[in-house]
PDB file of C-alpha atoms in Angstrom:
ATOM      1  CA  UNK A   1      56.445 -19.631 118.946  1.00 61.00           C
ATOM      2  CA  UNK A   2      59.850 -19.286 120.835  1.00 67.00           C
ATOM      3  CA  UNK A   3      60.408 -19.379 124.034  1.00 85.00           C
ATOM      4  CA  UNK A   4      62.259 -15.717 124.450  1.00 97.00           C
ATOM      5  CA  UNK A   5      61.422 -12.691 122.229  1.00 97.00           C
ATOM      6  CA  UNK A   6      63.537 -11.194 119.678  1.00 98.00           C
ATOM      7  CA  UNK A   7      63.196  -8.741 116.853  1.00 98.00           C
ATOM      8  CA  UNK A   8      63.291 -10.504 113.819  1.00 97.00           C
ATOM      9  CA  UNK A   9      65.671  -7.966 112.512  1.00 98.00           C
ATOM     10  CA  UNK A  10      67.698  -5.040 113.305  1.00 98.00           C
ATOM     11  CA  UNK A  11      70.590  -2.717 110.709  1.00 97.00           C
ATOM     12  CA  UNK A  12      73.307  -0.772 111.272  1.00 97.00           C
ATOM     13  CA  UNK A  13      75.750   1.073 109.525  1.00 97.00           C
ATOM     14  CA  UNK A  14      79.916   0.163 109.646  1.00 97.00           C
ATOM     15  CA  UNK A  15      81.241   1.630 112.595  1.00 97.00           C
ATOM     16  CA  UNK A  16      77.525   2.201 114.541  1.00 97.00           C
ATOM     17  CA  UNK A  17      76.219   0.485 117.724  1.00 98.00           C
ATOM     18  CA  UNK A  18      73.341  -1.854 117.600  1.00 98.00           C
ATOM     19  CA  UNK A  19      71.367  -3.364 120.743  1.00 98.00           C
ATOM     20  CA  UNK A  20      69.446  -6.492 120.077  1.00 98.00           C
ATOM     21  CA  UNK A  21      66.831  -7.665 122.806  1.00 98.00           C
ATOM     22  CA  UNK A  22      65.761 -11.052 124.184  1.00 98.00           C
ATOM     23  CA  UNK A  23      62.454 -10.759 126.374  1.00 98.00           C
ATOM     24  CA  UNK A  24      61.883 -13.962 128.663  1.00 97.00           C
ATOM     25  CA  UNK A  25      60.207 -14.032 131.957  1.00 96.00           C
ATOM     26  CA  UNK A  26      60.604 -14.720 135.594  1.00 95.00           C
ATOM     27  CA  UNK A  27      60.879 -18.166 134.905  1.00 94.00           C
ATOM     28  CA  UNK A  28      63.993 -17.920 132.433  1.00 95.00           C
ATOM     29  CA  UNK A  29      66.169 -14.939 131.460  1.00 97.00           C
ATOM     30  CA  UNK A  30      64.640 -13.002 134.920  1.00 96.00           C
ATOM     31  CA  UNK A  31      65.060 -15.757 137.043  1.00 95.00           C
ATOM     32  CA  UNK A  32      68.631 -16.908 136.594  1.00 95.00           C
ATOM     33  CA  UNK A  33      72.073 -14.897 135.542  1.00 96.00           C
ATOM     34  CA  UNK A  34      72.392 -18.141 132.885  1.00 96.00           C
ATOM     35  CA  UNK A  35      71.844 -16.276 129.396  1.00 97.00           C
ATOM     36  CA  UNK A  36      73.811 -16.858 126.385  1.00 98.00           C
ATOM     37  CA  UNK A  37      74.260 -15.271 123.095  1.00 98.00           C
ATOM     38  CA  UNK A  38      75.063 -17.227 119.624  1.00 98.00           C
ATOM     39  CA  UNK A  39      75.730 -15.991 116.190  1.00 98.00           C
ATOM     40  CA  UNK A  40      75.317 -17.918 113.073  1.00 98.00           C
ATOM     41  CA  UNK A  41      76.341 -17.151 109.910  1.00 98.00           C
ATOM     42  CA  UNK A  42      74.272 -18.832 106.992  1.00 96.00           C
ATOM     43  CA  UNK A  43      75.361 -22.676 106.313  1.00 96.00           C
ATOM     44  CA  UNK A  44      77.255 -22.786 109.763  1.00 97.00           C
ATOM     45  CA  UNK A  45      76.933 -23.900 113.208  1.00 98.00           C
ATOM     46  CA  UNK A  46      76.282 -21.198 115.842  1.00 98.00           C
ATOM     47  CA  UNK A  47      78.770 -19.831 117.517  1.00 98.00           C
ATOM     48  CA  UNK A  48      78.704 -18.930 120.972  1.00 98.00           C
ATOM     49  CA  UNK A  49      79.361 -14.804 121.408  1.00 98.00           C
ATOM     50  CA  UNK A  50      78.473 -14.132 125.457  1.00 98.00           C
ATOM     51  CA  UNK A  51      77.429 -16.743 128.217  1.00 97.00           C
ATOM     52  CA  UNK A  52      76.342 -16.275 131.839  1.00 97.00           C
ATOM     53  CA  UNK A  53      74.639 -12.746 130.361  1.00 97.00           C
ATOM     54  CA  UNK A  54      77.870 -10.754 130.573  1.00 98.00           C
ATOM     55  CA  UNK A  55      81.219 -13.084 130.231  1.00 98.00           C
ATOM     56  CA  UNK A  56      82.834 -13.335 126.925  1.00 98.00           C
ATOM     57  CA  UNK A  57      84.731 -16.455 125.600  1.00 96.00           C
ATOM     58  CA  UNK A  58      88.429 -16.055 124.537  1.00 96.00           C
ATOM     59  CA  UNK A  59      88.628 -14.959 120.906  1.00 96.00           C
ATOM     60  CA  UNK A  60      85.501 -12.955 120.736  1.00 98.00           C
ATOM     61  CA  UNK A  61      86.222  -9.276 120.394  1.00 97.00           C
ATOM     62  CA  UNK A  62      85.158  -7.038 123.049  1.00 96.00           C
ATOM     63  CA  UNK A  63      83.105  -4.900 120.791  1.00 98.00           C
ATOM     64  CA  UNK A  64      80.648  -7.455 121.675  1.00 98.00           C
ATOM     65  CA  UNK A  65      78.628  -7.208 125.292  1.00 98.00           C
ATOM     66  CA  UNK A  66      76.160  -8.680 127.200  1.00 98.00           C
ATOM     67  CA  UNK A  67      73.883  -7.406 129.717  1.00 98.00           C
ATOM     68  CA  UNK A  68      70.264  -7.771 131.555  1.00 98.00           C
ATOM     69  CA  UNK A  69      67.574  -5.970 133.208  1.00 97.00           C
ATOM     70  CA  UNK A  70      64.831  -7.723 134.660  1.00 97.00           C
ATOM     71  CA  UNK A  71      63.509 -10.271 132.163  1.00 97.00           C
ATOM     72  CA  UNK A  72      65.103  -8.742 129.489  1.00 98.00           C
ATOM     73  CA  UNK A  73      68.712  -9.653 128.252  1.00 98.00           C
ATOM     74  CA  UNK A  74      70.565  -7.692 125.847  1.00 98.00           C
ATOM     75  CA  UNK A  75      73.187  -8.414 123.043  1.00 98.00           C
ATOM     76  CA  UNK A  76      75.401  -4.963 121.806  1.00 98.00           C
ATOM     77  CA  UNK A  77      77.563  -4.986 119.197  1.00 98.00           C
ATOM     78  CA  UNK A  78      79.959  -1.895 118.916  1.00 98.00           C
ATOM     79  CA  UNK A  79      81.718  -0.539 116.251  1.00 97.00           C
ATOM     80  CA  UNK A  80      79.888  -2.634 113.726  1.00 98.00           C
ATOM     81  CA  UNK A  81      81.863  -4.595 110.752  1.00 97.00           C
ATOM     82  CA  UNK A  82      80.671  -6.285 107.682  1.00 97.00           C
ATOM     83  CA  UNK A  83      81.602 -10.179 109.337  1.00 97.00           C
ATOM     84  CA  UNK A  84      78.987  -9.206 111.960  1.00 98.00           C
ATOM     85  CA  UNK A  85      76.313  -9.455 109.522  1.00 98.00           C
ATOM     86  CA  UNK A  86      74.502 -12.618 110.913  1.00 98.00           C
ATOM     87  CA  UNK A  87      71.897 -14.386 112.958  1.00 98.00           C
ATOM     88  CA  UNK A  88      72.001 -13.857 116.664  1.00 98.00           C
ATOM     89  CA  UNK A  89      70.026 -16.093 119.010  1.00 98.00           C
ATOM     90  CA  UNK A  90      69.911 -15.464 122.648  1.00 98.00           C
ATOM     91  CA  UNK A  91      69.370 -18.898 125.335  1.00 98.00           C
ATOM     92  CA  UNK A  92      68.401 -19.194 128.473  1.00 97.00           C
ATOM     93  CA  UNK A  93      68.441 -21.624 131.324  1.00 95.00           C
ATOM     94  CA  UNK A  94      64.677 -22.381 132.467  1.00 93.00           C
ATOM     95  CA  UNK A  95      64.755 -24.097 135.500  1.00 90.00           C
ATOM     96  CA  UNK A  96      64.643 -27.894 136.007  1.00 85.00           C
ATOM     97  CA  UNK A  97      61.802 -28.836 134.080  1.00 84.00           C
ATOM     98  CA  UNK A  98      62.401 -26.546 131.461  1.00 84.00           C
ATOM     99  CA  UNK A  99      65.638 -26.516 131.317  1.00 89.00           C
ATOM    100  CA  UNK A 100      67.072 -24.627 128.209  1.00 95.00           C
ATOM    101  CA  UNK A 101      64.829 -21.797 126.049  1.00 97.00           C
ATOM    102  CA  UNK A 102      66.317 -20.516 122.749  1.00 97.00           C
ATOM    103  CA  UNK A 103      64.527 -16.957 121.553  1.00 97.00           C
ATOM    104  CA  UNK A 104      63.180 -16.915 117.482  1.00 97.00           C
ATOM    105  CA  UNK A 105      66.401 -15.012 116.264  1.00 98.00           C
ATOM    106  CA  UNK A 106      67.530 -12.385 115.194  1.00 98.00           C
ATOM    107  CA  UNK A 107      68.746 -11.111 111.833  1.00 98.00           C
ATOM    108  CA  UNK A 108      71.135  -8.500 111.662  1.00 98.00           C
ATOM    109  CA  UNK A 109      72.348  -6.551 108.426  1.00 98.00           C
ATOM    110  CA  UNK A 110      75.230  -4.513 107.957  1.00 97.00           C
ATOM    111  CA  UNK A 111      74.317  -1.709 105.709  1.00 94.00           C
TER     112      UNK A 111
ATOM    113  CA  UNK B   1      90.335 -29.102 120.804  1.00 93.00           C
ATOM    114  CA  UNK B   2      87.147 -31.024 121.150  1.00 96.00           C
ATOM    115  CA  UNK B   3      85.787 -31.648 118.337  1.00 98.00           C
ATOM    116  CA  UNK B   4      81.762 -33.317 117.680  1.00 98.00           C
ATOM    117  CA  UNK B   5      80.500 -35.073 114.385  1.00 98.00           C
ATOM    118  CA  UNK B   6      76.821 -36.019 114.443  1.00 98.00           C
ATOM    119  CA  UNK B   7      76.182 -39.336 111.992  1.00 98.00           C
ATOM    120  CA  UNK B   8      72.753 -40.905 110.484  1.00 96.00           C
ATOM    121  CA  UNK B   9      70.535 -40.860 107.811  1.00 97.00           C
ATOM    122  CA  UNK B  10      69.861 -38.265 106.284  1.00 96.00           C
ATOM    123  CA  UNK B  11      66.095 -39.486 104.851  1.00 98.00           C
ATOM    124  CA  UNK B  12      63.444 -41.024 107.148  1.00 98.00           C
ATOM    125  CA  UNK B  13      60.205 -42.110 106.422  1.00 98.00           C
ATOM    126  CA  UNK B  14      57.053 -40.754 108.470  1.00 98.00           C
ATOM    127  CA  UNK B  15      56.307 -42.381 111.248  1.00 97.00           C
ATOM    128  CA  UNK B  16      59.727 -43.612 111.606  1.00 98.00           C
ATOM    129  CA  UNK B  17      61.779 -43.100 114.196  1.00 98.00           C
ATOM    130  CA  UNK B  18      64.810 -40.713 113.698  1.00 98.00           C
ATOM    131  CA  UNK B  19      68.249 -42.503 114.932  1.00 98.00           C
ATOM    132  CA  UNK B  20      71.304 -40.086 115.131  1.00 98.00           C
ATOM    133  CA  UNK B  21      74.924 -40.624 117.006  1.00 98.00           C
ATOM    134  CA  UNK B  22      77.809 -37.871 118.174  1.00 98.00           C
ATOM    135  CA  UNK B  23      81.096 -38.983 118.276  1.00 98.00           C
ATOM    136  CA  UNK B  24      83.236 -36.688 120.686  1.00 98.00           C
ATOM    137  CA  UNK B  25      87.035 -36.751 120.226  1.00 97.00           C
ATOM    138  CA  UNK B  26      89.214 -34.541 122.431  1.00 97.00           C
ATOM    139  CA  UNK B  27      87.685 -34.796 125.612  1.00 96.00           C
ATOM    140  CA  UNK B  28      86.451 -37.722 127.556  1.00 96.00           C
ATOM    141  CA  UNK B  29      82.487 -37.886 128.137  1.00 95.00           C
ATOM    142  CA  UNK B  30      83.071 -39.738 131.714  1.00 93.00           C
ATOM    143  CA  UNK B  31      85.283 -36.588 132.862  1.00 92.00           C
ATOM    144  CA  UNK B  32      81.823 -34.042 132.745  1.00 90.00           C
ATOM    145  CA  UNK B  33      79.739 -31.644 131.094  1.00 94.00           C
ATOM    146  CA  UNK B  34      76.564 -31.771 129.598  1.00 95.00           C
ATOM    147  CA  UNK B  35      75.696 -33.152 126.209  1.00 97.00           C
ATOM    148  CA  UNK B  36      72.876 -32.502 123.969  1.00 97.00           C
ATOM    149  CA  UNK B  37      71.201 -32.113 120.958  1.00 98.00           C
ATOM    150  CA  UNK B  38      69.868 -28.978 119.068  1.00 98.00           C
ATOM    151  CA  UNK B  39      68.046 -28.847 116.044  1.00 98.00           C
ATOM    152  CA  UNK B  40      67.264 -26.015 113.524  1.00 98.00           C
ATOM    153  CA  UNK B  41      64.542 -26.500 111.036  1.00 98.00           C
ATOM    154  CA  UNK B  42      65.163 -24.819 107.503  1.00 97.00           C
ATOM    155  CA  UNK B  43      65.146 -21.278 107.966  1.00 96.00           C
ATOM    156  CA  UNK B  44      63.811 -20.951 111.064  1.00 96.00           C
ATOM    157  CA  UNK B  45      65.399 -20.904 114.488  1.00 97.00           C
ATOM    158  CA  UNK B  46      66.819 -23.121 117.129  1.00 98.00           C
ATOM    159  CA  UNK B  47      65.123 -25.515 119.623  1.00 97.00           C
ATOM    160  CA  UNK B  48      66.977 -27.223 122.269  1.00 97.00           C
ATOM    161  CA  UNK B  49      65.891 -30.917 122.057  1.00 98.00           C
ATOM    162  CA  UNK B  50      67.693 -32.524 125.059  1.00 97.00           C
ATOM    163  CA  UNK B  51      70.685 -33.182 126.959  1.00 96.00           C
ATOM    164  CA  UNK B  52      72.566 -35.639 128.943  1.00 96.00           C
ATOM    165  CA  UNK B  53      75.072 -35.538 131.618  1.00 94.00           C
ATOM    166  CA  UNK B  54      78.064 -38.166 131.974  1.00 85.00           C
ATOM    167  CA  UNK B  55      76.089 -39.956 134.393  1.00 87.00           C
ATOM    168  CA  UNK B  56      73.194 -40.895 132.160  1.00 89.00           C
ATOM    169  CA  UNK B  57      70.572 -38.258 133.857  1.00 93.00           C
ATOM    170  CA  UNK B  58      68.616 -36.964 130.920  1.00 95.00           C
ATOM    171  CA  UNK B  59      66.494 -33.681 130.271  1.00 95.00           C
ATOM    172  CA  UNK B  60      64.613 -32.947 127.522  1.00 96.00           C
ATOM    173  CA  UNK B  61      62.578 -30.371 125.963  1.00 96.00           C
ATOM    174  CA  UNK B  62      58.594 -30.447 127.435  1.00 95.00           C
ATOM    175  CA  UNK B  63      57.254 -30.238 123.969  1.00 95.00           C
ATOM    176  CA  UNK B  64      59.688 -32.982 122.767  1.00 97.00           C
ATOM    177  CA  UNK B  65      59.648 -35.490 126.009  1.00 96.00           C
ATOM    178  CA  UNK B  66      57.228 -38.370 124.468  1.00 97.00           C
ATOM    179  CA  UNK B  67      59.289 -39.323 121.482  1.00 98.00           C
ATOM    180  CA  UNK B  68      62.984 -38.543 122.421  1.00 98.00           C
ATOM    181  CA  UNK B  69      65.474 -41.235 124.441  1.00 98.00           C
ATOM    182  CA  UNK B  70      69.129 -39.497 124.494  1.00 98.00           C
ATOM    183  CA  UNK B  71      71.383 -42.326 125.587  1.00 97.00           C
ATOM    184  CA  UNK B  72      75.359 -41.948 125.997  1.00 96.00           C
ATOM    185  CA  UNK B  73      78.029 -44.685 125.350  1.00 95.00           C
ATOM    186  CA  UNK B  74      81.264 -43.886 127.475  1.00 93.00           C
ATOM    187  CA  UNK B  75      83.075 -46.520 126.171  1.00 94.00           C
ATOM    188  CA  UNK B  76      82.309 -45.521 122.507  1.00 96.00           C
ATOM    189  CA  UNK B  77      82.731 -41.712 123.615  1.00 97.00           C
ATOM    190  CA  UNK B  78      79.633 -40.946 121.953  1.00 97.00           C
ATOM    191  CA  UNK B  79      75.902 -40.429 122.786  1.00 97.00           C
ATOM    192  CA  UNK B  80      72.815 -40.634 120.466  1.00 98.00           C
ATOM    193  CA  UNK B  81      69.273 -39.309 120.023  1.00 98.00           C
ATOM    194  CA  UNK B  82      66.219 -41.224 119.412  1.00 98.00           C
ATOM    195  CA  UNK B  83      63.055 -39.098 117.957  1.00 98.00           C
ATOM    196  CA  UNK B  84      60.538 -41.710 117.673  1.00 98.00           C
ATOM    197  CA  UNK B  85      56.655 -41.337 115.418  1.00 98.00           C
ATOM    198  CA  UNK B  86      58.613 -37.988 112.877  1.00 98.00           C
ATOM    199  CA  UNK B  87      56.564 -36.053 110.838  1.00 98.00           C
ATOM    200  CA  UNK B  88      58.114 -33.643 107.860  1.00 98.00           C
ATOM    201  CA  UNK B  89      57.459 -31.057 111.384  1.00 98.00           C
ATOM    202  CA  UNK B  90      60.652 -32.848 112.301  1.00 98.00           C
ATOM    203  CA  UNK B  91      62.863 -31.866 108.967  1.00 98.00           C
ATOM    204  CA  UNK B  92      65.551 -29.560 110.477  1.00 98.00           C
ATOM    205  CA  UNK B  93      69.691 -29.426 110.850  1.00 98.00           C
ATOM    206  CA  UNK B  94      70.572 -31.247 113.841  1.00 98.00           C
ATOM    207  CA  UNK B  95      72.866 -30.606 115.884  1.00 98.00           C
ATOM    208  CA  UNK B  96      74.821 -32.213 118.998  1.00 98.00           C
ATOM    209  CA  UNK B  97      76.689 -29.915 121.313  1.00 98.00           C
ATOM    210  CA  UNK B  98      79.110 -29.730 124.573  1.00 97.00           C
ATOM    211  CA  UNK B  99      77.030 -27.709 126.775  1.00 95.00           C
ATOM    212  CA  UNK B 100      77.843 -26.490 130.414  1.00 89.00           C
ATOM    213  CA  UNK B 101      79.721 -28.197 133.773  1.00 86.00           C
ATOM    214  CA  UNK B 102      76.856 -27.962 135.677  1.00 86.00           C
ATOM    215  CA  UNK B 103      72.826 -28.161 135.360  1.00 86.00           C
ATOM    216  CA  UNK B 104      72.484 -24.194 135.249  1.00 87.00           C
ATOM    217  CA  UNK B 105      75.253 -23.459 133.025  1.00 88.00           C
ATOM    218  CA  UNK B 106      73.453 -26.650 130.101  1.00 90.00           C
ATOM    219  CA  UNK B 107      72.251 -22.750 128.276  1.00 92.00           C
ATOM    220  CA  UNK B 108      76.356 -22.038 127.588  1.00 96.00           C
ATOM    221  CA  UNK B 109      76.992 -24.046 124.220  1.00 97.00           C
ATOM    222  CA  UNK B 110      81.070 -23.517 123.091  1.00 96.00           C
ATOM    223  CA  UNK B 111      81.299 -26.550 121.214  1.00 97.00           C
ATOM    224  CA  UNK B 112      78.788 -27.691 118.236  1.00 98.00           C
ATOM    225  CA  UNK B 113      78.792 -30.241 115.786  1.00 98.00           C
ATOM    226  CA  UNK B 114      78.402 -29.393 112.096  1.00 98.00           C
ATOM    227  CA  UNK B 115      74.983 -30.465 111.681  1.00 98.00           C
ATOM    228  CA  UNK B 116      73.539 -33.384 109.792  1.00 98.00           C
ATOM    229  CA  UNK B 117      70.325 -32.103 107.893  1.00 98.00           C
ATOM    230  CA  UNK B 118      67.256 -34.835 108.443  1.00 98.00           C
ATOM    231  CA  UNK B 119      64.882 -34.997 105.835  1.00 98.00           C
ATOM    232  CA  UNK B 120      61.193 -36.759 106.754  1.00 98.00           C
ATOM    233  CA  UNK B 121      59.725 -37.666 103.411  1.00 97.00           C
ATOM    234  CA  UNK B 122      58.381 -40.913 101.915  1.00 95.00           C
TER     235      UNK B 122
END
């Protein structure tokens, strides 16, 4: 069982919104502003989409967005395209012991 | 561009102990960041294994801590894992990453190796 909670899958059509959820606690995604989105596309490495909940990397279109409330951190994907058909994880810094949490994934599909 | 290519076998026998090394090119371990390993077990989902920072200070993963030594070699600019007594539980993709600049920021991963798949069989 993962650390952080995900749906195992979400949809969306070209063109739609879609909001995908990672539920920690006060110990991970509540406690710090350190959360981190990946997407993986099958046979590849992840790749990292949003870190520090909101910031996006250079090169990563700004359809994507991060966000959190509470211990709940959120991953939305506007104007959805057929290459955004993957796996998202979302990843969490868990304090000292802890360290780093990873949630189960997510599987998103393009319809 | 900094690049990461994780190297080892690929088949280990139970009970073993699972060696694997990253070689970094295009940026200097000494200089910073953190450094760790990630592994993905087939089809199912990450789990952060460990990590190391340039000093040698280590953290690993509660579930993990007994059997795993994560060592780095500035000289070699390369660090390795150790996973020592594997079971087939321990069959995954691993992977070695460039994590964050400081101990807070070890959750942002921009840079990954390919992966080396691990098989435990005998």
């Amino acid at each position: 069982q993962s650390a952080l909670t995900q749906p195992r899958s979400v949809s969306g059509s070209p063109g739609q919104s879609v909001t995908i959820s990672c539920t920690g606690t006060s110990s991970d995604v509540g406690g710090y502003n350190y959360v981190s989105w990946y997407q993986q596309h099958p046979g590849k490495a992840p790749k990292l989409m949003i870190y520090d909940v909101s910031k996006r990397p250079s090169g990563v279109p700004d359809r994507f967005s991060g966000s959190k409330s509470g211990n709940t951190a959120s991953l939305t994907i506007s104007g959805l395209q057929a290459e955004d058909e993957a796996d998202y994880y979302c990843c969490s810094y868990a304090g000292s012991y802890t360290s780093v949490v990873f949630g189960g994934g997510t599987k998103l599909t393009v319809l | 561009q900094v690049q990461l290519q994780e190297s080892g076998p690929g088949l280990v026998k139970p009970s073993e102990t699972l060696s694997l090394t990253c070689a970094v090119s295009g940026y200097s371990i000494s200089s910073g960041y953190y450094w760790g390993w990630i592994r993905q077990p087939p089809g199912k989902g990450l789990e952060w294994i460990g990590s190391i920072y340039h000093s040698g200070s280590t953290y690993y993963n509660p579930s993990l801590k007994s059997r795993v030594t994560i060592s780095v070699d500035t000289s070699k600019n390369q660090f390795s894992l150790k996973l020592s007594s594997v079971t087939a539980a321990d069959t995954a993709v691993y992977y070695c990453a460039r994590q964050g600049t400081f101990e807070l920021g070890m959750a942002t991963i921009k840079y990954w190796g390919q992966g080396t798949l691990v098989t435990v069989s005998s």
